[in-house]
Tab-separated table of C-alpha atoms in Angstrom:
chain	number	residue	atom	x	y	z
A	164	MET	CA	106.072	107.210	110.710
A	165	ASN	CA	107.296	110.715	109.840
A	166	VAL	CA	107.597	112.251	106.381
A	167	HIS	CA	111.339	111.562	106.188
A	168	SER	CA	110.816	107.854	106.895
A	169	ILE	CA	108.028	107.628	104.335
A	170	LEU	CA	110.214	109.260	101.683
A	171	ARG	CA	113.107	106.938	102.533
A	172	VAL	CA	110.919	103.841	102.247
A	173	ALA	CA	109.360	105.114	99.017
A	174	THR	CA	112.789	105.853	97.522
A	175	ALA	CA	114.119	102.437	98.480
A	176	PHE	CA	111.031	100.742	97.020
A	177	SER	CA	111.248	102.674	93.759
A	178	LYS	CA	114.937	101.818	93.341
A	179	SER	CA	114.342	98.156	94.112
A	180	HIS	CA	111.394	97.852	91.717
A	181	ALA	CA	112.502	100.364	89.090
A	182	PRO	CA	112.301	97.949	86.101
A	183	GLU	CA	108.776	96.851	87.046
A	184	ILE	CA	107.637	100.433	87.618
A	185	LEU	CA	109.122	101.653	84.340
A	186	THR	CA	107.633	98.715	82.457
A	187	GLY	CA	104.238	99.606	83.918
A	188	VAL	CA	104.731	103.201	82.867
A	189	GLY	CA	105.602	102.014	79.368
A	190	VAL	CA	102.471	99.834	79.134
A	191	VAL	CA	100.235	102.668	80.333
A	192	GLY	CA	102.058	105.036	77.973
A	193	VAL	CA	101.263	102.872	74.937
A	194	PHE	CA	97.531	103.016	75.623
A	195	SER	CA	97.665	106.701	76.600
A	196	THR	CA	99.487	107.598	73.402
A	197	ALA	CA	96.904	105.716	71.331
A	198	VAL	CA	93.986	107.473	73.052
A	199	LEU	CA	95.602	110.903	72.887
A	200	SER	CA	96.479	110.412	69.210
A	201	ALA	CA	92.876	109.485	68.407
A	202	ARG	CA	91.593	112.548	70.227
A	203	ALA	CA	94.171	114.755	68.515
A	204	HIS	CA	93.131	113.407	65.130
A	205	LEU	CA	89.495	114.341	65.792
A	206	ALA	CA	90.497	117.786	67.082
A	207	VAL	CA	92.663	118.470	64.018
A	208	HIS	CA	89.904	117.287	61.686
A	209	GLU	CA	87.403	119.657	63.320
A	210	ALA	CA	89.897	122.546	63.262
A	211	VAL	CA	90.630	122.011	59.562
A	212	LEU	CA	86.927	121.915	58.671
A	213	PHE	CA	86.311	125.091	60.659
A	214	GLU	CA	89.270	126.858	59.025
A	215	GLU	CA	88.167	125.816	55.537
A	216	ALA	CA	84.638	127.102	56.227
A	217	ARG	CA	85.995	130.369	57.666
A	218	THR	CA	88.468	131.123	54.866
A	219	GLY	CA	86.868	129.330	51.904
A	220	ILE	CA	90.284	127.801	51.107
A	221	ASP	CA	90.950	124.068	50.786
A	222	TYR	CA	93.342	122.660	53.394
A	223	LYS	CA	95.907	121.580	50.802
A	224	ASP	CA	96.225	125.222	49.750
A	225	PHE	CA	96.874	126.491	53.303
A	226	PRO	CA	100.320	128.021	53.926
A	227	ALA	CA	102.722	125.612	55.631
A	228	LYS	CA	102.813	127.800	58.741
A	229	ARG	CA	99.036	127.677	59.101
A	230	LYS	CA	98.981	123.900	58.628
A	231	TRP	CA	101.541	123.587	61.426
A	232	GLU	CA	99.521	125.866	63.705
A	233	LEU	CA	96.436	123.725	63.219
A	234	VAL	CA	98.261	120.445	63.873
A	235	TYR	CA	100.978	120.905	66.481
A	236	ARG	CA	98.852	121.887	69.467
A	237	PRO	CA	96.447	118.897	69.383
A	238	TYR	CA	99.257	116.405	68.695
A	239	SER	CA	101.793	117.863	71.143
A	240	VAL	CA	100.359	116.023	74.170
A	241	ALA	CA	100.295	112.709	72.275
A	242	ALA	CA	103.892	113.314	71.146
A	243	LEU	CA	105.010	113.964	74.724
A	244	SER	CA	103.266	110.778	75.838
A	245	ALA	CA	105.055	108.805	73.110
A	246	ILE	CA	108.427	110.272	74.085
A	247	GLY	CA	107.817	109.439	77.746
A	248	THR	CA	106.798	105.876	76.839
A	249	VAL	CA	109.920	105.282	74.778
A	250	ALA	CA	112.105	106.767	77.527
A	251	ALA	CA	110.505	104.500	80.170
A	252	VAL	CA	111.031	101.378	78.038
A	253	ILE	CA	114.674	102.274	77.323
A	254	ALA	CA	115.360	103.052	81.001
A	255	SER	CA	113.739	99.793	82.120
A	256	ASN	CA	115.844	97.835	79.627
A	257	ARG	CA	119.060	99.538	80.718
A	258	ILE	CA	118.389	98.930	84.420
A	259	GLY	CA	117.468	95.305	83.756
A	260	ALA	CA	120.562	94.760	81.615
A	261	GLY	CA	122.760	96.380	84.263
A	262	ARG	CA	121.361	94.171	87.008
A	263	ALA	CA	121.740	91.067	84.851
A	264	ALA	CA	125.370	91.986	84.148
A	265	ALA	CA	125.986	92.498	87.872
A	266	ALA	CA	124.409	89.117	88.662
A	267	VAL	CA	126.555	87.409	86.021
A	268	THR	CA	129.674	89.095	87.417
A	269	ALA	CA	128.795	87.988	90.952
A	270	LEU	CA	128.127	84.449	89.722
A	271	GLY	CA	131.465	84.392	87.938
A	272	ALA	CA	133.270	85.555	91.098
A	273	ALA	CA	131.503	82.882	93.167
A	274	GLN	CA	132.425	80.266	90.574
A	275	GLN	CA	136.096	81.269	90.685
A	276	ALA	CA	136.074	81.133	94.491
A	277	PHE	CA	134.511	77.658	94.401
A	278	ASP	CA	137.080	76.430	91.854
A	279	ARG	CA	139.929	77.744	94.029
A	280	TYR	CA	138.469	76.033	97.083
A	281	LYS	CA	138.024	72.730	95.246
A	282	SER	CA	141.531	72.881	93.801
A	283	SER	CA	143.040	73.686	97.197
A	284	ALA	CA	141.130	70.843	98.836
A	285	ALA	CA	142.490	68.396	96.257
A	286	GLU	CA	146.051	69.614	96.956
A	287	VAL	CA	145.792	69.332	100.748
A	288	LEU	CA	143.736	66.142	101.145
A	289	GLU	CA	144.713	62.594	100.285
A	290	PRO	CA	142.914	60.983	97.304
A	291	GLY	CA	140.837	58.835	99.646
A	292	GLN	CA	139.837	61.859	101.688
A	293	VAL	CA	138.847	63.750	98.548
A	294	ARG	CA	136.602	60.844	97.584
A	295	MET	CA	135.084	60.789	101.069
A	296	LEU	CA	134.386	64.514	100.747
A	297	GLU	CA	132.734	64.023	97.347
A	298	ASP	CA	130.622	61.205	98.767
A	299	ARG	CA	129.504	63.407	101.643
A	300	VAL	CA	128.597	66.253	99.266
A	301	ALA	CA	126.546	63.846	97.111
A	302	GLU	CA	124.829	62.456	100.209
A	303	LYS	CA	123.872	65.913	101.439
A	304	ARG	CA	122.598	66.887	97.982
A	305	LEU	CA	120.436	63.776	97.989
A	306	ASP	CA	119.095	64.654	101.442
A	307	GLU	CA	118.170	68.157	100.231
A	308	THR	CA	115.915	66.731	97.511
A	309	LYS	CA	114.083	64.118	99.594
A	310	ASP	CA	111.178	66.406	100.430
A	311	SER	CA	110.954	68.118	97.043
A	312	ARG	CA	108.438	65.582	95.620
A	313	GLN	CA	109.775	66.146	92.139
A	314	THR	CA	108.498	64.276	89.118
A	315	ILE	CA	111.058	61.819	87.816
A	316	VAL	CA	111.813	62.335	84.132
A	317	VAL	CA	111.724	58.926	82.479
A	318	GLY	CA	114.578	58.382	80.051
A	319	ASP	CA	115.972	55.466	78.051
A	320	GLY	CA	117.785	53.859	80.978
A	321	ASP	CA	116.469	52.182	84.110
A	322	VAL	CA	118.796	53.700	86.716
A	323	LEU	CA	117.473	56.461	88.981
A	324	CYS	CA	119.779	59.503	88.628
A	325	LEU	CA	119.971	62.870	90.344
A	326	ASP	CA	121.383	65.900	88.568
A	327	SER	CA	123.275	67.470	91.462
A	328	TYR	CA	123.355	70.933	89.891
A	329	SER	CA	119.591	71.417	89.437
A	330	GLY	CA	118.370	68.857	91.966
A	331	ARG	CA	116.200	67.003	89.410
A	332	TYR	CA	115.675	63.256	89.114
A	333	PHE	CA	115.683	61.316	85.863
A	334	THR	CA	116.189	57.747	84.684
A	335	SER	CA	119.171	56.863	82.522
A	336	ASP	CA	122.390	54.872	82.766
A	337	VAL	CA	126.112	55.604	82.905
A	338	GLU	CA	126.791	54.655	79.289
A	339	THR	CA	124.046	56.896	77.919
A	340	ILE	CA	125.242	59.842	79.993
A	341	ARG	CA	128.876	59.240	79.008
A	342	LYS	CA	127.918	59.131	75.310
A	343	ALA	CA	126.125	62.467	75.703
A	344	LEU	CA	129.183	63.836	77.514
A	345	ASN	CA	131.508	62.742	74.695
A	346	ASP	CA	129.342	64.515	72.119
A	347	LEU	CA	129.330	67.682	74.221
A	348	ASN	CA	133.102	67.561	74.748
A	349	ASN	CA	133.543	67.331	70.988
A	350	GLU	CA	131.541	70.565	70.715
A	351	ILE	CA	133.617	72.199	73.459
A	352	LEU	CA	136.868	71.303	71.689
A	353	HIS	CA	135.862	72.125	68.132
A	354	SER	CA	133.286	74.916	68.377
A	355	ALA	CA	132.247	77.827	70.572
A	356	GLY	CA	131.376	75.524	73.479
A	357	VAL	CA	128.114	74.242	74.929
A	358	SER	CA	125.495	75.736	77.178
A	359	LEU	CA	124.062	74.162	80.325
A	360	ASN	CA	120.760	73.682	78.482
A	361	GLU	CA	122.548	71.734	75.730
A	362	TYR	CA	123.828	69.374	78.417
A	363	TYR	CA	120.334	68.968	79.853
A	364	ASN	CA	118.890	68.347	76.403
A	365	ALA	CA	121.520	65.670	75.778
A	366	ILE	CA	120.628	63.740	78.952
A	367	GLY	CA	116.867	64.183	78.527
A	368	LEU	CA	116.083	66.968	81.007
A	369	GLU	CA	114.101	70.152	80.390
A	370	PRO	CA	116.078	73.424	80.013
A	371	VAL	CA	116.378	75.857	82.923
A	372	SER	CA	115.972	79.632	82.968
A	373	MET	CA	119.692	80.463	83.187
A	374	GLY	CA	120.745	77.542	81.009
A	375	GLU	CA	121.733	79.689	78.027
A	376	GLN	CA	123.789	82.117	80.136
A	377	LEU	CA	125.807	79.313	81.746
A	378	GLY	CA	128.038	76.768	80.040
A	379	TRP	CA	131.532	75.617	79.163
A	380	GLY	CA	133.565	77.148	76.354
A	381	ASP	CA	137.225	77.347	77.336
A	382	GLY	CA	138.387	74.372	75.272
A	383	ILE	CA	138.812	72.161	78.371
A	384	MET	CA	136.761	68.971	78.332
A	385	LEU	CA	134.005	68.530	80.875
A	386	GLU	CA	134.092	65.600	83.261
A	387	LEU	CA	131.266	64.122	85.314
A	388	ASP	CA	131.442	62.536	88.736
A	389	PHE	CA	129.142	59.551	89.385
A	390	ASN	CA	128.411	58.888	93.016
A	391	ALA	CA	126.260	55.927	94.105
A	392	GLN	CA	123.879	56.717	96.953
A	393	ILE	CA	120.711	55.317	98.491
A	394	ALA	CA	117.625	57.421	97.879
A	395	GLU	CA	114.302	57.365	99.720
A	396	HIS	CA	112.781	53.944	100.440
A	397	GLY	CA	116.187	52.333	99.942
A	398	LYS	CA	116.250	52.796	96.169
A	399	PRO	CA	119.737	53.091	94.606
A	400	CYS	CA	120.458	56.462	93.038
A	401	LEU	CA	123.311	57.745	90.910
A	402	VAL	CA	124.224	61.342	91.796
A	403	VAL	CA	125.729	63.047	88.723
A	404	SER	CA	127.796	66.181	89.265
A	405	PHE	CA	130.235	68.311	87.257
A	406	ASP	CA	133.965	68.413	87.855
A	407	ARG	CA	133.664	72.180	87.287
A	408	GLU	CA	130.503	74.236	87.408
A	409	PRO	CA	129.124	75.964	84.284
A	410	ALA	CA	130.317	79.554	84.006
A	411	PRO	CA	128.669	82.739	82.705
A	412	SER	CA	129.761	84.267	79.386
A	413	TRP	CA	130.928	80.857	78.227
A	414	TYR	CA	130.337	81.486	74.534
A	415	LYS	CA	133.018	82.701	72.150
A	416	ILE	CA	132.324	84.440	68.871
A	417	GLY	CA	135.052	84.299	66.277
């Protein structure tokens, strides 16, 4: 591998892992600044004692210029380290925020494309065909989770359910889920909306990492689709899916 290739690979790696690298620089910078500040303090203390012994003047009576001359050199390296640390932390935060914004934008575009596809399918297909399509989607989602060996979250009901969006199993019943849905729809209609994690909390599931960034807040009530399927070992399972997927930037302030 020639020098040009090495530089190209190194540049690509640094761009791809810039937040991690800058965070590491910030962590190292914190410790470096502390060590350099401690050393500078000792150096200044020794310089002040030497200057007092040489001149016979107490430090508090030194001219301001002389005080600055005794202090700035030892502390300059520590100050530069502190500035570099702060700059690395700010840069890491900006890059991370930019990437998160780009991911949210991409997710929103994908969501809009999916909604257009679903709406177009409903316009072209007969009602019975739409139901057959929904059944097939639920069946495939069930097949995808057969080998996941997930722990089933035990709820108040006795019906095995599958959350189609996250692929997690839980026990509940239609009435309990519908009651939770009604409460959430009341929030959607009369407040800023609800997050995906609020939905999961209402049906007894643990929150997910992106659950606060995704939700429903456009004033349109959420509907759920219940699809009866047969899970592993012939056990009945209720596949629960949304009529419209949660969207990014769902919250409204004011």
